Amino acid sequence: MPDAFQPSVLLVDDDVGFVRAAAQIARAAGCRITVAGSLAQARARMRDCDFDLALIDLALPDGSGLDLVDSCDISSTQLVLITGHPSVESAVRALKTPVLDYLIKPLDPERYRQLLADTAARIALPPPAQVDGVHGLAGESAALRSILTQIERVGPTDASVLVQGESGVGKELVARAVHEASGRSGDFVAINCGAVAPELLASQLFGHERGSFTGAAARHLGYFEQARGGTLFLDELTEMPTHLQAHLLRALETHSIRRVGGTEDIVTDVRIVAATNRSPHQAIHDGRLREDLFYRIGEFPIVLPPLRERPDDIPVLASLFLRRLNERYGTQRAFSNAAMDQLRRYSWPGNVRELRNVVNRAFILADGDVIEQPIDAPQVTDPLHETPGTLTIAVGMTFDDIERRMLFKTLRFFENDKARAASALGVSVKTIYNRLARYQAADADDAARSA
């Protein structure tokens, strides 16, 4: 085995017989062995060298092995505690430390060999991507680099931006990136136009005066006023009723709004970024988007390609999602080369959102530190090729993902007619709106965590 892929193992134990046996098995597995018989020796060894794995006895001549765990910088070393005298107290304390495992003497040879094999597999992996991306957008594809350039150029201007792309590609991240690049001091405020009942959307956008309609017990400031000095993100613009699109166009042209039930125009300073998963020209043809609004709000279009057209971004994104999980849970899991190849081959109909869910699931189900098969085989060998009236459910999808895909697929099939979709699904229209609002809130939380 080449030295570059030989795990370096530190054995910290004063039991000569145990050290001899453990070292023999490790050398047979191709590992390089260093021995320390005390805490002082172990600290000296760890100052001089970096180790891939350290097996540390709890009972050492000059103290507890737990003291070594607490005092050393072990960011690149996986730690395993060993003891010949296990106790509930030591086990509980060990669980509070960043140790990989807690083993009882005499060691199970097969378990020990598997530990060494996992370590060898881990160090043979390519280093994970350490980039969080620019404005939360991570990737290495030419398409993404072009989008980042566009964001940097349009950000400092007042131009309205229309982001186009399939569901799950990260349109809200692009919108947030435009806001961050703008230097505006106000808030970023997002609304999903398809998740709010049409009769409430005007009030949500423009606000209302007290008594303007039944239930309007007090004045309400709409999203335009909440986003004063900042950016208003209008997701799924083509789901906004056309009569409200006329009011939106007026607000863009005059830089002012009027609350529902109000008589005064209120000057606004708001940057508009809109998004749609439809073709704007098809939406105009279908009567879903006013042509005059398109030419005003589409002043600067940004097209975000689906993930299947950006294969170079997949390893970067997958590594980023996995690294965040490792940081959250104190683990050091990584994808094997075969796993990365599998991720690149998959068609990703759910785009970045689906990739993140797959990484989360693979992390939870991983038996060790090396993730070998992140996607269930049926998904890879039989990619989703659906007709407009069908929905393929891949093995391993969560119930929430199935429900979300079923709802959006049904809405697309019925051209966003929520009454017909509700009838087909056997639920009320109110349930449709409640689900859409829940998805909007979840997506906003995801976008905030990714930003």
Coordinates of C-alpha atoms in Angstrom, one line a residue:
M1 CA 0.0 0.0 0.0
P2 CA 1.5 3.5 -0.9
D3 CA 2.6 5.5 2.1
A4 CA 0.1 8.3 1.1
F5 CA -2.8 5.9 1.8
Q6 CA -1.3 4.1 4.8
P7 CA -3.3 5.1 7.9
S8 CA -1.1 6.4 10.7
V9 CA -2.3 4.9 14.0
L10 CA -1.3 6.0 17.5
L11 CA -1.7 3.4 20.3
V12 CA -1.8 5.0 23.7
D13 CA -1.6 2.2 26.3
D14 CA 0.8 1.0 29.0
D15 CA -0.3 -2.6 28.6
V16 CA 2.6 -4.1 26.6
G17 CA 0.8 -7.3 25.7
F18 CA -2.3 -5.4 24.3
V19 CA -0.1 -3.0 22.4
R20 CA 1.9 -5.8 20.8
A21 CA -1.3 -7.6 19.7
A22 CA -3.0 -4.4 18.4
A23 CA 0.1 -3.3 16.6
Q24 CA 0.4 -6.7 14.9
I25 CA -3.1 -6.5 13.5
A26 CA -2.7 -2.9 12.4
R27 CA 0.5 -3.6 10.6
A28 CA -1.0 -6.5 8.8
A29 CA -3.7 -4.1 7.6
G30 CA -1.1 -1.8 6.2
C31 CA -1.0 0.8 8.9
R32 CA 1.9 2.7 10.3
I33 CA 2.1 2.4 14.1
T34 CA 3.3 4.8 16.8
V35 CA 3.2 3.8 20.5
A36 CA 2.8 6.0 23.6
G37 CA 2.7 4.5 27.1
S38 CA 1.5 7.6 29.0
L39 CA -0.4 10.9 28.6
A40 CA 2.9 12.8 28.4
Q41 CA 4.3 10.6 25.7
A42 CA 1.0 10.8 23.8
R43 CA 0.9 14.6 23.9
A44 CA 4.5 14.7 22.6
R45 CA 3.7 12.3 19.8
M46 CA 0.6 14.3 18.8
R47 CA 2.6 17.6 18.8
D48 CA 5.2 16.1 16.4
C49 CA 2.8 14.2 14.0
D50 CA -0.7 14.1 12.7
F51 CA -2.4 10.8 13.1
D52 CA -5.4 9.4 11.3
L53 CA -6.5 7.2 14.2
A54 CA -5.7 7.2 17.9
L55 CA -6.7 4.3 20.3
I56 CA -6.5 5.7 23.8
D57 CA -6.7 3.7 27.0
L58 CA -8.8 5.2 29.7
A59 CA -6.5 4.2 32.5
L60 CA -2.9 5.5 32.0
P61 CA -0.1 5.9 34.5
D62 CA -0.3 9.7 34.6
G63 CA -4.0 10.2 34.2
S64 CA -7.1 9.4 32.2
G65 CA -7.2 9.0 28.5
L66 CA -10.2 11.3 28.6
D67 CA -7.9 14.1 29.6
L68 CA -6.0 13.6 26.4
V69 CA -9.2 13.9 24.4
D70 CA -10.1 17.1 26.2
S71 CA -6.8 18.8 25.8
C72 CA -5.5 18.0 22.3
D73 CA -6.3 19.5 18.9
I74 CA -7.7 16.5 17.2
S75 CA -9.5 18.1 14.3
S76 CA -7.9 15.6 11.8
T77 CA -7.6 12.6 14.1
Q78 CA -10.4 10.1 14.8
L79 CA -10.3 9.0 18.5
V80 CA -11.3 5.6 19.9
L81 CA -11.4 5.1 23.7
I82 CA -10.5 1.6 25.0
T83 CA -10.7 0.1 28.5
G84 CA -10.4 -3.2 30.2
H85 CA -12.6 -2.0 33.1
P86 CA -15.8 -0.5 31.6
S87 CA -18.2 1.5 33.7
V88 CA -21.4 3.4 33.2
E89 CA -19.7 6.6 34.4
S90 CA -16.8 6.3 31.9
A91 CA -19.2 5.4 29.0
V92 CA -21.4 8.4 29.7
R93 CA -18.4 10.7 29.9
A94 CA -17.0 9.3 26.7
L95 CA -20.3 10.0 24.9
K96 CA -19.9 13.7 25.7
T97 CA -16.5 13.8 23.8
P98 CA -15.9 13.7 20.1
V99 CA -14.8 10.1 20.1
L100 CA -15.6 7.8 17.2
D101 CA -16.0 4.6 19.3
Y102 CA -15.7 3.2 22.8
L103 CA -14.2 -0.3 22.8
I104 CA -13.9 -3.0 25.5
K105 CA -10.8 -5.1 26.0
P106 CA -10.1 -7.7 24.7
L107 CA -10.8 -6.1 21.3
D108 CA -13.0 -8.0 18.9
P109 CA -10.5 -8.6 16.0
E110 CA -13.1 -8.2 13.3
R111 CA -14.5 -5.0 14.7
Y112 CA -10.9 -3.7 15.0
R113 CA -10.0 -4.7 11.5
Q114 CA -13.2 -2.9 10.2
L115 CA -12.2 0.2 12.1
L116 CA -8.8 0.2 10.4
A117 CA -10.3 -0.5 7.0
D118 CA -12.7 2.4 7.4
T119 CA -9.8 4.7 8.3
A120 CA -7.9 3.6 5.2
A121 CA -10.9 4.2 3.0
R122 CA -11.4 7.6 4.5
I123 CA -7.9 8.9 3.9
A124 CA -8.0 7.6 0.4
L125 CA -10.9 9.9 -0.5
P126 CA -10.3 13.2 -2.3
P127 CA -10.5 16.1 0.1
P128 CA -14.1 17.4 0.4
A129 CA -15.0 20.8 -1.0
Q130 CA -14.4 23.4 1.6
V131 CA -16.2 26.2 -0.2
D132 CA -19.5 27.6 1.1
G133 CA -19.9 29.3 -2.3
V134 CA -20.4 33.0 -3.1
H135 CA -23.6 34.3 -1.6
G136 CA -24.5 30.7 -0.6
L137 CA -24.3 29.5 -4.2
A138 CA -21.7 26.7 -4.4
G139 CA -20.4 25.0 -7.5
E140 CA -17.7 24.9 -10.2
S141 CA -19.7 24.8 -13.4
A142 CA -19.3 27.4 -16.1
A143 CA -23.0 28.1 -15.9
L144 CA -22.8 28.9 -12.2
R145 CA -19.8 31.1 -12.7
S146 CA -21.7 33.0 -15.3
I147 CA -24.6 33.5 -13.0
L148 CA -22.3 34.8 -10.2
T149 CA -20.9 37.3 -12.6
Q150 CA -24.3 38.4 -13.6
I151 CA -25.3 38.8 -9.9
E152 CA -22.2 40.9 -9.1
R153 CA -23.0 43.2 -12.1
V154 CA -26.7 43.7 -11.6
G155 CA -26.6 43.7 -7.8
P156 CA -25.5 47.3 -7.3
T157 CA -28.1 48.6 -9.8
D158 CA -31.8 49.2 -9.3
A159 CA -32.8 46.9 -12.2
S160 CA -35.6 44.4 -11.6
V161 CA -34.5 40.8 -11.9
L162 CA -36.5 37.8 -13.2
V163 CA -35.0 34.4 -12.1
Q164 CA -36.1 31.5 -14.2
G165 CA -35.6 27.8 -13.4
E166 CA -37.2 24.6 -12.4
S167 CA -38.4 23.9 -8.8
G168 CA -35.6 23.2 -6.4
V169 CA -32.8 24.8 -8.4
G170 CA -32.2 27.6 -5.9
K171 CA -34.0 30.6 -7.3
E172 CA -34.4 32.1 -3.9
L173 CA -30.7 31.8 -3.2
V174 CA -30.1 33.7 -6.4
A175 CA -32.6 36.4 -5.2
R176 CA -30.8 36.6 -1.9
A177 CA -27.5 36.9 -3.6
V178 CA -28.8 39.8 -5.7
H179 CA -29.9 41.5 -2.5
E180 CA -26.5 40.9 -0.8
A181 CA -24.7 42.3 -3.8
S182 CA -27.0 45.4 -3.8
G183 CA -25.6 46.9 -0.6
R184 CA -29.2 47.8 0.4
S185 CA -29.7 48.3 4.1
G186 CA -33.3 47.1 4.2
D187 CA -34.6 43.6 4.6
F188 CA -34.9 40.8 2.1
V189 CA -38.7 39.9 2.2
A190 CA -40.0 36.8 0.3
I191 CA -43.5 35.8 -0.7
N192 CA -44.7 32.8 -2.8
C193 CA -47.5 34.2 -4.9
G194 CA -48.9 30.8 -5.4
A195 CA -49.1 30.0 -1.7
V196 CA -51.4 32.8 -0.7
A197 CA -55.1 32.8 -1.4
P198 CA -55.8 35.3 -4.3
E199 CA -58.3 37.3 -2.1
L200 CA -55.6 37.8 0.5
L201 CA -52.6 38.5 -1.8
A202 CA -53.3 42.2 -2.4
S203 CA -53.4 42.8 1.4
Q204 CA -50.2 40.8 1.9
L205 CA -48.4 42.8 -0.8
F206 CA -49.7 46.3 -0.4
G207 CA -51.1 46.3 3.2
H208 CA -54.6 47.4 4.2
E209 CA -56.2 50.0 6.4
R210 CA -58.4 49.3 9.4
G211 CA -61.9 48.4 8.4
S212 CA -61.1 48.0 4.7
F213 CA -62.7 44.5 4.8
T214 CA -64.3 42.1 7.2
G215 CA -61.6 41.1 9.8
A216 CA -59.4 44.1 9.1
A217 CA -59.3 45.1 12.8
A218 CA -56.1 47.2 12.4
R219 CA -53.8 48.7 9.9
H220 CA -51.5 46.2 8.3
L221 CA -48.2 47.0 6.5
G222 CA -47.7 44.9 3.4
Y223 CA -44.5 43.3 2.0
F224 CA -43.7 46.4 0.0
E225 CA -43.5 48.5 3.1
Q226 CA -41.8 45.8 5.1
A227 CA -39.1 45.6 2.4
R228 CA -38.5 49.4 2.4
G229 CA -34.9 50.0 1.5
G230 CA -34.4 46.4 0.7
T231 CA -35.5 43.7 -1.7
L232 CA -38.9 42.1 -2.3
F233 CA -38.7 38.6 -3.7
L234 CA -41.9 37.5 -5.6
D235 CA -41.6 33.8 -6.0
E236 CA -43.8 32.0 -8.6
L237 CA -44.8 35.3 -10.2
T238 CA -47.0 33.7 -12.9
E239 CA -49.3 32.4 -10.1
M240 CA -50.3 35.9 -9.2
P241 CA -53.8 36.8 -10.6
T242 CA -53.5 39.1 -13.6
H243 CA -55.6 41.9 -12.0
L244 CA -53.0 42.1 -9.2
Q245 CA -50.3 42.1 -11.8
A246 CA -51.7 45.4 -13.1
H247 CA -51.3 46.8 -9.5
L248 CA -47.8 45.5 -9.3
L249 CA -46.9 47.1 -12.6
R250 CA -48.2 50.4 -11.4
A251 CA -46.2 50.1 -8.2
L252 CA -43.0 49.4 -10.3
E253 CA -43.7 52.3 -12.6
T254 CA -44.6 54.9 -10.0
H255 CA -42.5 53.7 -7.1
S256 CA -45.5 53.9 -4.9
I257 CA -48.3 51.7 -3.5
R258 CA -51.7 52.3 -2.0
R259 CA -53.0 50.1 0.8
V260 CA -56.2 48.2 0.4
G261 CA -58.9 50.6 1.6
G262 CA -56.5 53.5 1.6
T263 CA -56.7 56.8 -0.3
E264 CA -53.0 58.0 -0.2
D265 CA -50.1 56.8 -2.3
I266 CA -47.1 55.7 -0.3
V267 CA -43.7 56.2 -1.8
T268 CA -41.6 53.0 -1.8
D269 CA -37.9 52.3 -2.2
V270 CA -37.9 48.5 -3.0
R271 CA -35.8 46.4 -5.3
I272 CA -38.0 43.7 -7.0
V273 CA -36.6 40.2 -7.8
A274 CA -39.2 37.8 -9.2
A275 CA -39.0 34.1 -10.0
T276 CA -40.9 31.6 -12.0
N277 CA -40.6 27.9 -12.9
R278 CA -42.6 28.5 -16.1
S279 CA -41.5 29.8 -19.5
P280 CA -42.4 33.5 -19.3
H281 CA -43.3 33.6 -23.0
Q282 CA -45.6 30.5 -22.6
A283 CA -47.1 32.1 -19.5
I284 CA -47.9 35.2 -21.6
H285 CA -49.4 33.1 -24.3
D286 CA -51.5 31.2 -21.7
G287 CA -52.7 34.5 -20.1
R288 CA -50.9 33.8 -16.9
L289 CA -48.5 36.7 -17.2
R290 CA -49.1 40.2 -18.4
E291 CA -46.8 41.1 -21.3
D292 CA -46.3 44.6 -20.1
L293 CA -45.3 43.4 -16.6
F294 CA -42.9 40.9 -18.1
Y295 CA -41.0 43.6 -20.0
R296 CA -40.9 45.7 -16.9
I297 CA -40.0 43.0 -14.3
G298 CA -37.8 41.0 -16.7
E299 CA -35.4 43.9 -17.1
F300 CA -32.5 41.6 -16.2
P301 CA -33.3 37.9 -16.6
I302 CA -31.2 35.2 -14.9
V303 CA -31.7 31.7 -16.1
L304 CA -30.6 29.0 -13.5
P305 CA -30.1 25.7 -15.3
P306 CA -31.4 22.4 -13.7
L307 CA -28.8 20.4 -11.7
R308 CA -28.7 17.7 -14.4
E309 CA -27.1 20.3 -16.8
R310 CA -24.5 21.3 -14.1
P311 CA -22.8 18.0 -13.3
D312 CA -19.7 19.8 -12.1
D313 CA -21.7 21.4 -9.3
I314 CA -23.0 18.1 -7.9
P315 CA -19.8 17.0 -6.0
V316 CA -19.3 20.5 -4.6
L317 CA -22.9 20.7 -3.4
A318 CA -22.9 17.2 -2.0
S319 CA -19.7 17.7 -0.1
L320 CA -21.0 21.1 1.2
F321 CA -24.2 19.5 2.5
L322 CA -22.3 16.6 4.1
R323 CA -19.7 18.9 5.7
R324 CA -22.5 20.9 7.3
L325 CA -23.9 17.7 8.8
N326 CA -20.5 16.7 10.0
E327 CA -20.0 20.1 11.7
R328 CA -23.5 19.9 13.3
Y329 CA -23.1 16.3 14.7
G330 CA -19.3 16.2 15.3
T331 CA -18.7 13.4 12.7
Q332 CA -16.2 12.9 9.8
R333 CA -18.2 11.1 7.2
A334 CA -17.3 11.3 3.5
F335 CA -18.4 10.0 0.2
S336 CA -16.4 7.4 -1.6
N337 CA -15.3 8.0 -5.2
A338 CA -18.0 5.4 -6.3
A339 CA -20.6 7.3 -4.4
M340 CA -19.7 10.6 -6.0
D341 CA -19.9 8.9 -9.4
Q342 CA -23.3 7.7 -8.5
L343 CA -24.5 11.2 -7.6
R344 CA -23.1 12.6 -10.8
R345 CA -25.0 10.0 -12.9
Y346 CA -28.4 10.6 -11.4
S347 CA -30.8 12.9 -13.2
W348 CA -32.0 14.9 -10.2
P349 CA -35.6 15.7 -11.1
G350 CA -35.9 17.5 -7.8
N351 CA -32.7 19.5 -8.4
V352 CA -30.6 20.9 -5.5
R353 CA -33.5 20.3 -3.0
E354 CA -33.5 16.6 -3.8
L355 CA -29.7 16.4 -3.6
R356 CA -29.8 17.9 -0.1
N357 CA -32.4 15.4 1.0
V358 CA -30.4 12.5 -0.5
V359 CA -27.3 13.6 1.4
N360 CA -29.3 13.9 4.6
R361 CA -30.7 10.4 4.2
A362 CA -27.3 8.9 3.3
F363 CA -25.7 10.5 6.4
I364 CA -28.4 9.1 8.7
L365 CA -28.2 5.6 7.2
A366 CA -24.4 5.4 6.9
D367 CA -22.9 2.4 8.8
G368 CA -19.5 4.0 9.0
D369 CA -17.6 7.1 8.0
V370 CA -17.5 6.2 4.3
I371 CA -20.7 6.5 2.4
E372 CA -20.6 4.0 -0.5
Q373 CA -24.2 4.2 -2.0
P374 CA -26.0 7.4 -1.3
I375 CA -28.9 6.8 -3.6
D376 CA -31.1 3.6 -3.6
A377 CA -30.3 1.5 -6.7
P378 CA -33.8 1.8 -8.3
Q379 CA -33.4 5.6 -8.5
V380 CA -30.1 5.3 -10.4
T381 CA -30.9 2.5 -12.7
D382 CA -34.4 3.8 -13.5
P383 CA -34.3 7.6 -13.6
L384 CA -37.5 9.4 -13.5
H385 CA -39.1 9.9 -16.9
E386 CA -42.6 10.9 -16.3
T387 CA -45.5 11.9 -18.5
P388 CA -47.6 14.9 -17.5
G389 CA -50.2 12.7 -15.9
T390 CA -48.0 10.3 -14.0
L391 CA -45.8 10.5 -10.9
T392 CA -42.9 8.1 -10.2
I393 CA -42.1 7.5 -6.6
A394 CA -38.5 6.4 -6.0
V395 CA -37.6 3.9 -3.3
G396 CA -36.5 5.7 -0.2
M397 CA -38.4 9.0 -0.8
T398 CA -39.8 10.5 2.4
F399 CA -43.6 10.9 2.8
D400 CA -43.1 14.7 2.9
D401 CA -41.2 14.6 -0.4
I402 CA -43.9 12.3 -2.0
E403 CA -46.7 14.7 -0.8
R404 CA -44.8 17.7 -2.1
R405 CA -44.1 16.2 -5.5
M406 CA -47.7 14.9 -5.8
L407 CA -49.2 18.3 -5.0
F408 CA -47.0 20.2 -7.4
K409 CA -47.4 17.6 -10.2
T410 CA -51.2 17.8 -9.8
L411 CA -51.2 21.6 -9.9
R412 CA -49.1 21.6 -13.0
F413 CA -51.4 19.0 -14.6
F414 CA -54.4 21.2 -13.9
E415 CA -52.6 24.4 -14.9
N416 CA -52.6 25.6 -11.3
D417 CA -56.3 25.4 -11.0
K418 CA -56.4 24.8 -7.2
A419 CA -60.0 23.8 -7.1
R420 CA -59.6 21.0 -9.7
A421 CA -56.3 19.9 -8.1
A422 CA -58.0 19.7 -4.7
S423 CA -60.9 17.7 -6.2
A424 CA -58.5 15.3 -7.8
L425 CA -56.5 14.8 -4.6
G426 CA -59.6 14.5 -2.4
V427 CA -58.8 17.4 -0.2
S428 CA -60.2 20.9 0.3
V429 CA -58.8 24.0 -1.4
K430 CA -57.9 25.3 2.0
T431 CA -55.6 22.3 2.5
I432 CA -53.9 23.1 -0.8
Y433 CA -53.1 26.6 0.4
N434 CA -52.0 25.4 3.8
R435 CA -49.6 22.9 2.2
L436 CA -48.2 25.6 -0.2
A437 CA -47.7 28.0 2.7
R438 CA -45.9 25.2 4.7
Y439 CA -43.6 24.5 1.8
Q440 CA -42.8 28.2 1.4
A441 CA -41.9 28.5 5.1
A442 CA -39.7 25.3 4.9
D443 CA -38.0 26.6 1.7
A444 CA -37.4 30.0 3.4
D445 CA -35.8 28.2 6.4
D446 CA -33.6 26.2 4.1
A447 CA -32.5 29.2 2.1
A448 CA -31.7 31.1 5.3
R449 CA -29.5 28.2 6.5
S450 CA -27.7 28.0 3.2
A451 CA -27.1 31.8 3.0

